[in-house]
Amino acid sequence: MPSVSPDKLVALQRNADEIRNICILAHVDHGKTSLTDALIATNGIISPKLAGKVRYLDSRPDEQLRGITMESSAISLLFSMARRPSPDAAPEQKDYLINLIDSPGHIDFSSEVSTASRLCDGAVVLVDAVEGVCSQTVTVLRQSWIENLKPILVINKMDRLITELKMTPAEAYSHLSKLLEQVNAVLGSFFQGERMEEDLQWREKMEERVAAAAKKEQERAERKAAAAGVGGDGVSSLGDESSVVPSTNGEFEEKDDEDLYFAPENNNVIFSSAVDGWAFTVRQFASLYEKKLGIKRANLEKVLWGDFFMDPKTKRALGSKHLKGRPLKPMFVQLVLDNIWAVYEATTGGDRGKGDPAMLEKITKSLSLTIPPHVLRSKDPRALLLTVFSAWLPLSTALLVSVIEHLPAPPFAQATRLPMLIDDSPGSANVDPAVREAVITFDTSPKAPVVAYVSKMVSIPESQLPHKKRRGGGMMTADEAREMARKKRAEFAKAQATAKNGDSSNDIGPLTTALDSTAIEDSSDMQESAPVEEEDPEHLVGFARLYSGNLTVGDSIYVLPPKWTPANPHASPEPQKVTVTALYLLMGKDLEPLETVPAGVVFGIGGLEGHIFKSGTLCSQLEGAINLAGVSMGSQPILRVALEPENPGDLEKMITGLKMLERSDPCAQYEVMESGEHVILTAGELHLERCLKDLSERFARCAIQRGEPIVPYRETIVNSAEMAAPKSKDLPRGTVIGVTTSKQVTIRLRVKPLPAEVTEFLEKNASTIKALYARRKAETGKPSNQTDGDKEVEELDVDDDHLISGGGTEANGLGSILRFRERLTQAFEESEDPDAASWKGVVEKITAFGPRRVGPNILIDSTKSEICQKFLTEDTPLVTATNGDEEHNNDNNNAPHPRDLSDKIAHAFQLATFQGPLCNEPVQGIAVFLEEVTVSSSTDEDSSIRDSSGRLTGEVIKTVRDSIRQGFLDWSPRILLAMYSCEIQASTEVLGKVYGVITRRRGRILSESLKEGTPFFTILSVLPVAESFGFSVEIRKRTSGAASPQLVFQGFEMLDENPFWVPNTEEELEDLGELADRDNVAKRYMDGVRNRKGLFVTGKKLVRDAEKQKTLKR
């Protein structure tokens, strides 16, 4: 294929109707990059023979080594096709620009999928014909649904049905039908969930309208009754009838899901084999058989897939009802699959291992194909197979024609996608109507506002930037060679002139320099230039999409951070105005310079380094701009690792490299712990390996050591039968009476485990609690129970706070305090706690949630005087704690009122739940009842109220925190482990080895199912994150690469084992002995965390066999 010049691609950017922005999404190893290779070969970038082997867009060495994609890459392709403007017109040749983004399929790189999907208008979803719908397939389908992308389905690796599974065409058709049903079932679940949510919102709106109308009519009737003195009731009833009834007449409008699903007859399903270079749609075969069968193509498309059969006598399509017992094949089997199977039989020979030349000649004549003689003489059957299919069913034609016909162009896509994105953006009500209209209507006029979205920052070595890089692998063009020769001649002439006019002893140097610069570099020059090549600084280039206007090099534009809102455009940090220094056409690992970019194009942008953290919005105006940030990441970083340079002098290099890595990776995070450790957060082991490789080789350029992975845990308590007696015999279990050091304040509180149903409810609605708290804070300013110390707790980066799975406020319909309180009360009532009576009326007394004010722990004010403000109260302003009480003891100025201490108690509650007593990990599932607070007068008469209150602040916080910890330990403590959900596809031969690896790592098998028509089992299990390191490598080694797991974080699970358990009964002492040799797993985890954090570890042996101590030298 002839290569396509970048100038031709740039010229096509001006015609937006002939642009398609697509991303390729799939599970790992389902053939995305091989499919992309076949499309790239059409533009002459790579040879068609190497398609599927080169993996052109996998430009990283580790991507080529592992055979998987780790970073999303973009490339622009030209595709020409003949189209008829009208059915009767002659076909016209039209050129289309395809901006294609290849995304990773591994779960660790789901963030790359999220960033790619935001820039595109359509998605090509690949599914392996053998493996079917996998975990990441569901994830990418959900991502395309969230981003409102129009998808087309490609069922790839069809050749495996023939060569591996040895299926007949009829068996393959049955298998493909079931596979299609599975994919459509996933889409149907998304539609059903959205429909139920909209139905709930509609019902709530209708109830609000009815209530508002009834209240309005009642007020009007009361006013009329008061004015007239009579007839109020009649008017009221008449008004209610006239206003309420019309409001309930509106019915919920059902959405039509007819066009939602994949169906071959709709030509949105492609059957392909990327490795063999062929693909087809039902429309292609309908065109092939149109004249032969005498059936119109439109009618043939409808019956070529499904339970339709061909009558051999009449050549007409029959439904299953009209078979009358005749054993006919479905039309898809008879007309399509039989032919595909015949080509494989004729070329590779199938089970016989040798092709059939006579059958091949018959096939080529019937299809009017010409096979070159050297291919027919070839002894490689695959070469013959590829040649036949490339001439008959080329993959690029089937795929790109479907993309052009079924996926929308940027103007149409923005009109349907952007209104939803704008409405969901921060401060959407304050967006300038002109900006909104320009984005939705795809305004490309010179005066149109410029709006672009940068989904991520890509790190590019300076040597690969266009102005630093020679074309053609170091070969200069003729113009470049002539220009360089002219400069060298000028330098040489100048050096000669200097030599004639000056002293001969001083002019040898310039002359030699000029000669050396024109000569080929010798070995010494190469040695001197080698260190310079190593210093190849990295530059960050924005991966962007322009939605309106035109962007030119040199333009100044505002960079809006993700949390910016048009409601307060000048809030700190105020958006900066930057100058665009470069624009690039993305061609895989290569960049082509551009002068200007029109709307609807995916491009690279320079000049944003240091101004955009991970993603952001670009806008030509600040007032009324749109903030398009807020990409929903598929996976959150869970794996924490502390890093340090091998050479302490390279610490600054490592810190600078970590900051650049954080900017260039959508998912990686960098933070500095309180202990001074430099920690990187990644999505998984593979992601961590890639980040460390980039950090040491590209960003920091120094040797780096990694510590042990830091795994998150949670702490909780349960009511178990093996608990020891309460520490205080006179008080209920969990009750602690704390006294401050000065004996001035006495606090009685009780710690109790929350019901499991309530804890789960609070975990799911963490974002709702956060929204309610933010609303209260905005209405009243600084809440009553927040001190300056609380700000530290809010700003602390708590371990894995992002792992709190919070449903959105809108999604759960829990936006109002009243509704949230009702649902929380319902959760308490539905709990199976045997002591359910003690939870009655608790919801109204809740004063705080923790930790970080959104966690699954509650502080309950059970004091008689109700010293703390209630959190779940509707339309009740929060009064400040310093207001005091009218009944304050004015006789003694040195005795503060208990209400003055409410904010200190709330702060101590946040601290106690932030760091539990077991290993300083966050606590969940406890309720703290504040029962009594007694304040006595100060014995120090000389101290002022201010001095005593300052001293009491620290004493009260310390006493309440320690009391909560003591009450926590009065129950049976438990550790919650972070868990991965693991999905593995394995054959029967390696099933036992897979089970062995999972069991050895304390995993648990959830289900095992056999995929119909295949020898593969799908195993679902859960695995502790602490035991998962090296799991993927071990399972591949044990199974010789036949099984590969996908690990997805799914939350925390309790380890039902007391870390402080010791044998007490005679039976336990007899079985285990006093030392309890049985391995206490919970204690092992707890001691490991305490040892890492530098806390005291009980029972740790510092010296073993002291009489045998030896030095290392001896």
Short mmCIF file of C-alpha atoms in Angstrom, two decimals, residues 607-914:
data_model
loop_
_atom_site.label_atom_id
_atom_site.label_comp_id
_atom_site.label_asym_id
_atom_site.label_seq_id
_atom_site.Cartn_x
_atom_site.Cartn_y
_atom_site.Cartn_z
CA GLY A 607 3.10 24.41 26.48
CA LEU A 608 0.92 22.98 29.27
CA GLU A 609 3.78 21.47 31.29
CA GLY A 610 3.47 22.61 34.89
CA HIS A 611 -0.05 23.98 34.37
CA ILE A 612 -2.11 20.77 34.12
CA PHE A 613 -1.80 18.14 36.83
CA LYS A 614 -3.44 15.10 35.19
CA SER A 615 -6.37 16.44 33.17
CA GLY A 616 -8.05 19.75 32.59
CA THR A 617 -10.15 21.94 30.33
CA LEU A 618 -8.86 24.63 27.99
CA CYS A 619 -11.08 27.63 27.27
CA SER A 620 -10.49 30.97 25.57
CA GLN A 621 -12.57 32.81 28.21
CA LEU A 622 -12.74 32.53 31.99
CA GLU A 623 -16.19 33.92 32.77
CA GLY A 624 -18.86 31.32 32.00
CA ALA A 625 -16.40 28.66 30.82
CA ILE A 626 -17.15 24.92 30.87
CA ASN A 627 -15.26 22.50 33.10
CA LEU A 628 -15.34 19.13 31.31
CA ALA A 629 -13.13 17.38 33.88
CA GLY A 630 -14.30 14.47 35.98
CA VAL A 631 -13.46 11.31 34.05
CA SER A 632 -14.67 8.24 35.92
CA MET A 633 -11.60 6.07 36.42
CA GLY A 634 -12.09 2.37 35.99
CA SER A 635 -9.68 1.46 38.80
CA GLN A 636 -8.40 3.36 41.80
CA PRO A 637 -4.84 3.07 43.10
CA ILE A 638 -4.68 0.51 45.93
CA LEU A 639 -1.04 -0.61 45.99
CA ARG A 640 1.29 1.62 48.03
CA VAL A 641 5.08 1.26 47.95
CA ALA A 642 7.71 3.37 49.69
CA LEU A 643 10.66 4.39 47.48
CA GLU A 644 14.17 5.62 48.17
CA PRO A 645 17.21 6.20 45.93
CA GLU A 646 20.16 3.86 46.25
CA ASN A 647 22.40 6.90 46.37
CA PRO A 648 21.06 9.38 48.98
CA GLY A 649 22.40 12.22 46.88
CA ASP A 650 19.82 11.42 44.20
CA LEU A 651 16.86 12.22 46.47
CA GLU A 652 16.03 15.47 44.66
CA LYS A 653 16.16 13.65 41.31
CA MET A 654 13.74 11.02 42.61
CA ILE A 655 11.29 13.61 43.98
CA THR A 656 11.33 15.55 40.70
CA GLY A 657 10.84 12.31 38.77
CA LEU A 658 7.95 11.24 41.01
CA LYS A 659 6.17 14.56 40.42
CA MET A 660 6.56 14.21 36.65
CA LEU A 661 5.41 10.58 36.79
CA GLU A 662 2.32 11.61 38.73
CA ARG A 663 1.45 14.20 36.10
CA SER A 664 1.97 11.86 33.16
CA ASP A 665 0.15 8.80 34.57
CA PRO A 666 -3.65 9.11 34.93
CA CYS A 667 -3.78 6.67 37.86
CA ALA A 668 -0.47 6.94 39.73
CA GLN A 669 -0.33 9.10 42.86
CA TYR A 670 2.60 10.38 44.86
CA GLU A 671 2.54 11.41 48.50
CA VAL A 672 4.87 11.97 51.42
CA MET A 673 3.92 10.14 54.61
CA GLU A 674 4.17 11.65 58.08
CA SER A 675 7.24 9.51 58.65
CA GLY A 676 8.94 11.20 55.68
CA GLU A 677 8.61 8.20 53.36
CA HIS A 678 8.04 8.90 49.67
CA VAL A 679 5.16 6.67 48.63
CA ILE A 680 3.74 5.89 45.20
CA LEU A 681 0.21 4.53 44.75
CA THR A 682 -0.53 2.32 41.75
CA ALA A 683 -3.43 0.20 40.51
CA GLY A 684 -1.63 -3.13 40.73
CA GLU A 685 1.65 -5.00 40.45
CA LEU A 686 1.99 -4.62 36.69
CA HIS A 687 1.22 -0.92 36.91
CA LEU A 688 3.82 -0.58 39.69
CA GLU A 689 6.46 -2.29 37.55
CA ARG A 690 5.78 0.07 34.67
CA CYS A 691 5.91 3.14 36.94
CA LEU A 692 9.20 2.07 38.55
CA LYS A 693 10.74 1.38 35.14
CA ASP A 694 9.69 4.81 33.85
CA LEU A 695 10.87 6.48 37.04
CA SER A 696 14.37 4.96 37.03
CA GLU A 697 14.98 5.13 33.27
CA ARG A 698 13.17 8.27 32.13
CA PHE A 699 12.04 10.65 34.86
CA ALA A 700 14.54 10.36 37.75
CA ARG A 701 17.40 8.63 35.86
CA CYS A 702 18.80 7.09 39.03
CA ALA A 703 18.74 3.70 40.75
CA ILE A 704 15.71 3.37 43.05
CA GLN A 705 14.96 0.87 45.79
CA ARG A 706 11.38 -0.14 46.60
CA GLY A 707 10.14 -1.21 49.98
CA GLU A 708 7.56 -3.78 50.93
CA PRO A 709 4.05 -3.04 49.63
CA ILE A 710 1.89 -1.10 52.08
CA VAL A 711 -1.46 -2.86 52.28
CA PRO A 712 -4.56 -1.12 53.72
CA TYR A 713 -6.46 -2.70 56.59
CA ARG A 714 -9.51 -1.78 58.65
CA GLU A 715 -10.31 -2.43 62.31
CA THR A 716 -13.65 -3.33 63.83
CA ILE A 717 -15.27 -5.16 66.79
CA VAL A 718 -17.80 -7.98 67.09
CA ASN A 719 -19.88 -9.54 69.83
CA SER A 720 -18.53 -13.09 70.04
CA ALA A 721 -18.99 -15.89 72.56
CA GLU A 722 -15.25 -16.21 73.26
CA MET A 723 -14.94 -12.69 74.66
CA ALA A 724 -13.34 -12.19 78.05
CA ALA A 725 -15.32 -10.68 80.89
CA PRO A 726 -15.84 -6.90 80.82
CA LYS A 727 -12.95 -4.96 82.28
CA SER A 728 -15.30 -3.16 84.67
CA LYS A 729 -17.70 -5.53 86.38
CA ASP A 730 -20.04 -2.73 87.49
CA LEU A 731 -20.44 -1.22 84.02
CA PRO A 732 -21.91 -2.62 80.79
CA ARG A 733 -19.45 -3.97 78.24
CA GLY A 734 -17.70 -1.20 76.29
CA THR A 735 -18.46 1.49 78.91
CA VAL A 736 -15.51 3.61 80.01
CA ILE A 737 -15.38 6.47 82.51
CA GLY A 738 -12.52 8.77 81.62
CA VAL A 739 -11.12 11.45 83.87
CA THR A 740 -8.80 14.19 82.68
CA THR A 741 -5.39 14.70 84.22
CA SER A 742 -6.59 17.74 86.15
CA LYS A 743 -9.60 15.78 87.50
CA GLN A 744 -11.77 18.64 86.25
CA VAL A 745 -13.70 16.78 83.52
CA THR A 746 -15.25 13.33 83.78
CA ILE A 747 -16.58 11.71 80.61
CA ARG A 748 -18.61 8.52 80.44
CA LEU A 749 -19.02 6.87 77.07
CA ARG A 750 -19.92 3.48 75.68
CA VAL A 751 -18.55 1.79 72.55
CA LYS A 752 -20.75 -0.70 70.75
CA PRO A 753 -20.50 -2.53 67.39
CA LEU A 754 -22.84 -1.26 64.70
CA PRO A 755 -25.16 -3.75 62.97
CA ALA A 756 -23.64 -5.06 59.74
CA GLU A 757 -26.55 -3.69 57.67
CA VAL A 758 -25.98 -0.16 59.00
CA THR A 759 -22.23 -0.32 58.38
CA GLU A 760 -22.83 -1.44 54.79
CA PHE A 761 -25.37 1.35 54.28
CA LEU A 762 -22.94 4.00 55.54
CA GLU A 763 -20.14 2.66 53.31
CA LYS A 764 -22.33 2.80 50.20
CA ASN A 765 -23.55 6.34 50.94
CA ALA A 766 -20.27 7.97 51.98
CA SER A 767 -20.60 10.58 49.22
CA THR A 768 -24.11 11.42 50.41
CA ILE A 769 -22.83 12.09 53.93
CA LYS A 770 -20.07 14.23 52.46
CA ALA A 771 -22.58 16.22 50.41
CA LEU A 772 -24.83 16.77 53.45
CA TYR A 773 -21.87 17.93 55.51
CA ALA A 774 -20.72 20.30 52.73
CA ARG A 775 -24.25 21.71 52.47
CA ARG A 776 -24.38 22.36 56.22
CA LYS A 777 -20.96 23.92 56.16
CA ALA A 778 -21.95 26.22 53.29
CA GLU A 779 -25.16 27.30 55.02
CA THR A 780 -23.75 28.05 58.46
CA GLY A 781 -20.05 28.60 57.89
CA LYS A 782 -17.83 26.75 60.34
CA PRO A 783 -19.87 23.98 61.99
CA SER A 784 -20.14 23.81 65.73
CA ASN A 785 -18.17 20.65 66.15
CA GLN A 786 -15.19 21.65 63.99
CA THR A 787 -12.05 23.04 65.51
CA ASP A 788 -8.90 24.16 63.84
CA GLY A 789 -7.47 20.79 64.74
CA ASP A 790 -10.24 19.14 62.77
CA LYS A 791 -8.91 20.73 59.62
CA GLU A 792 -5.81 18.63 60.03
CA VAL A 793 -7.93 15.47 60.11
CA GLU A 794 -9.84 16.60 57.02
CA GLU A 795 -6.67 17.40 55.12
CA LEU A 796 -4.84 14.22 56.14
CA ASP A 797 -4.50 11.80 53.29
CA VAL A 798 -5.97 8.84 55.08
CA ASP A 799 -4.83 5.40 53.96
CA ASP A 800 -6.99 4.42 51.01
CA ASP A 801 -9.77 6.86 51.75
CA HIS A 802 -10.67 6.61 48.05
CA LEU A 803 -11.55 2.96 48.65
CA ILE A 804 -14.68 3.98 50.56
CA SER A 805 -17.22 2.99 47.95
CA GLY A 806 -19.68 5.84 47.95
CA GLY A 807 -22.65 5.97 45.68
CA GLY A 808 -23.53 9.35 44.31
CA THR A 809 -26.13 11.54 45.93
CA GLU A 810 -28.27 11.65 42.83
CA ALA A 811 -27.88 7.95 42.09
CA ASN A 812 -29.24 6.87 45.43
CA GLY A 813 -31.85 9.58 45.74
CA LEU A 814 -30.61 10.43 49.23
CA GLY A 815 -29.93 14.11 48.64
CA SER A 816 -32.06 15.48 51.46
CA ILE A 817 -31.34 15.02 55.14
CA LEU A 818 -34.90 13.85 55.71
CA ARG A 819 -34.68 11.07 53.14
CA PHE A 820 -31.25 9.98 54.31
CA ARG A 821 -32.50 9.83 57.88
CA GLU A 822 -35.46 7.67 56.81
CA ARG A 823 -33.22 5.21 55.00
CA LEU A 824 -30.78 5.05 57.91
CA THR A 825 -33.64 4.41 60.34
CA GLN A 826 -34.88 1.67 58.04
CA ALA A 827 -31.41 0.09 58.04
CA PHE A 828 -31.42 0.01 61.86
CA GLU A 829 -34.90 -1.52 61.90
CA GLU A 830 -33.98 -4.22 59.37
CA SER A 831 -30.84 -5.22 61.23
CA GLU A 832 -30.72 -8.63 62.87
CA ASP A 833 -29.04 -7.34 66.02
CA PRO A 834 -30.43 -9.19 69.08
CA ASP A 835 -30.23 -5.93 71.04
CA ALA A 836 -32.35 -4.05 68.48
CA ALA A 837 -34.23 -2.13 71.18
CA SER A 838 -31.09 -0.17 72.09
CA TRP A 839 -30.97 1.38 68.59
CA LYS A 840 -34.43 2.99 68.74
CA GLY A 841 -34.31 6.76 68.36
CA VAL A 842 -30.55 6.70 67.75
CA VAL A 843 -30.66 8.36 64.33
CA GLU A 844 -31.98 11.66 65.71
CA LYS A 845 -29.10 11.76 68.22
CA ILE A 846 -26.24 11.27 65.73
CA THR A 847 -23.82 14.15 66.01
CA ALA A 848 -20.94 13.06 63.74
CA PHE A 849 -19.66 10.41 61.34
CA GLY A 850 -16.06 9.35 61.23
CA PRO A 851 -13.29 9.15 60.23
CA ARG A 852 -12.97 12.17 57.92
CA ARG A 853 -16.65 12.88 58.72
CA VAL A 854 -17.84 10.36 56.11
CA GLY A 855 -16.76 7.02 57.54
CA PRO A 856 -18.97 4.14 58.76
CA ASN A 857 -18.75 5.07 62.47
CA ILE A 858 -21.19 7.26 64.40
CA LEU A 859 -20.98 9.45 67.49
CA ILE A 860 -24.28 9.53 69.41
CA ASP A 861 -25.16 12.16 72.00
CA SER A 862 -27.04 10.31 74.77
CA THR A 863 -26.51 12.95 77.45
CA LYS A 864 -29.55 14.32 79.24
CA SER A 865 -28.70 17.92 78.42
CA GLU A 866 -27.84 17.12 74.75
CA ILE A 867 -24.58 19.01 74.72
CA CYS A 868 -23.72 18.24 71.05
CA GLN A 869 -25.48 19.51 67.94
CA LYS A 870 -27.38 16.93 65.92
CA PHE A 871 -26.19 16.24 62.38
CA LEU A 872 -29.37 14.81 60.83
CA THR A 873 -31.75 17.68 61.61
CA GLU A 874 -33.74 19.39 58.88
CA ASP A 875 -33.56 23.19 58.62
CA THR A 876 -32.01 23.59 62.06
CA PRO A 877 -29.11 26.04 62.13
CA LEU A 878 -25.99 24.90 63.85
CA VAL A 879 -25.30 27.14 66.80
CA THR A 880 -21.76 27.71 67.88
CA ALA A 881 -20.52 26.02 70.98
CA THR A 882 -19.49 29.29 72.52
CA ASN A 883 -23.10 30.44 72.76
CA GLY A 884 -23.31 28.43 75.96
CA ASP A 885 -26.54 27.99 77.80
CA GLU A 886 -28.76 30.24 79.86
CA GLU A 887 -28.35 27.79 82.71
CA HIS A 888 -24.60 28.15 82.68
CA ASN A 889 -23.08 28.18 86.11
CA ASN A 890 -22.35 31.90 86.36
CA ASP A 891 -21.32 31.60 89.96
CA ASN A 892 -18.01 30.04 89.06
CA ASN A 893 -16.20 31.51 86.06
CA ASN A 894 -13.57 28.76 86.17
CA ALA A 895 -16.06 25.95 85.36
CA PRO A 896 -16.87 25.81 81.62
CA HIS A 897 -20.16 24.34 80.51
CA PRO A 898 -20.05 20.79 79.00
CA ARG A 899 -21.37 22.23 75.75
CA ASP A 900 -18.11 24.14 75.39
CA LEU A 901 -16.36 20.78 75.08
CA SER A 902 -18.56 19.33 72.31
CA ASP A 903 -16.16 20.26 69.50
CA LYS A 904 -13.23 18.72 71.40
CA ILE A 905 -15.17 15.49 71.89
CA ALA A 906 -16.08 15.36 68.18
CA HIS A 907 -12.45 15.94 67.23
CA ALA A 908 -11.28 13.16 69.57
CA PHE A 909 -13.86 10.85 67.95
CA GLN A 910 -12.39 11.61 64.52
CA LEU A 911 -8.87 10.87 65.77
CA ALA A 912 -9.90 7.62 67.47
CA THR A 913 -11.65 6.29 64.36
CA PHE A 914 -8.84 7.49 62.10
#
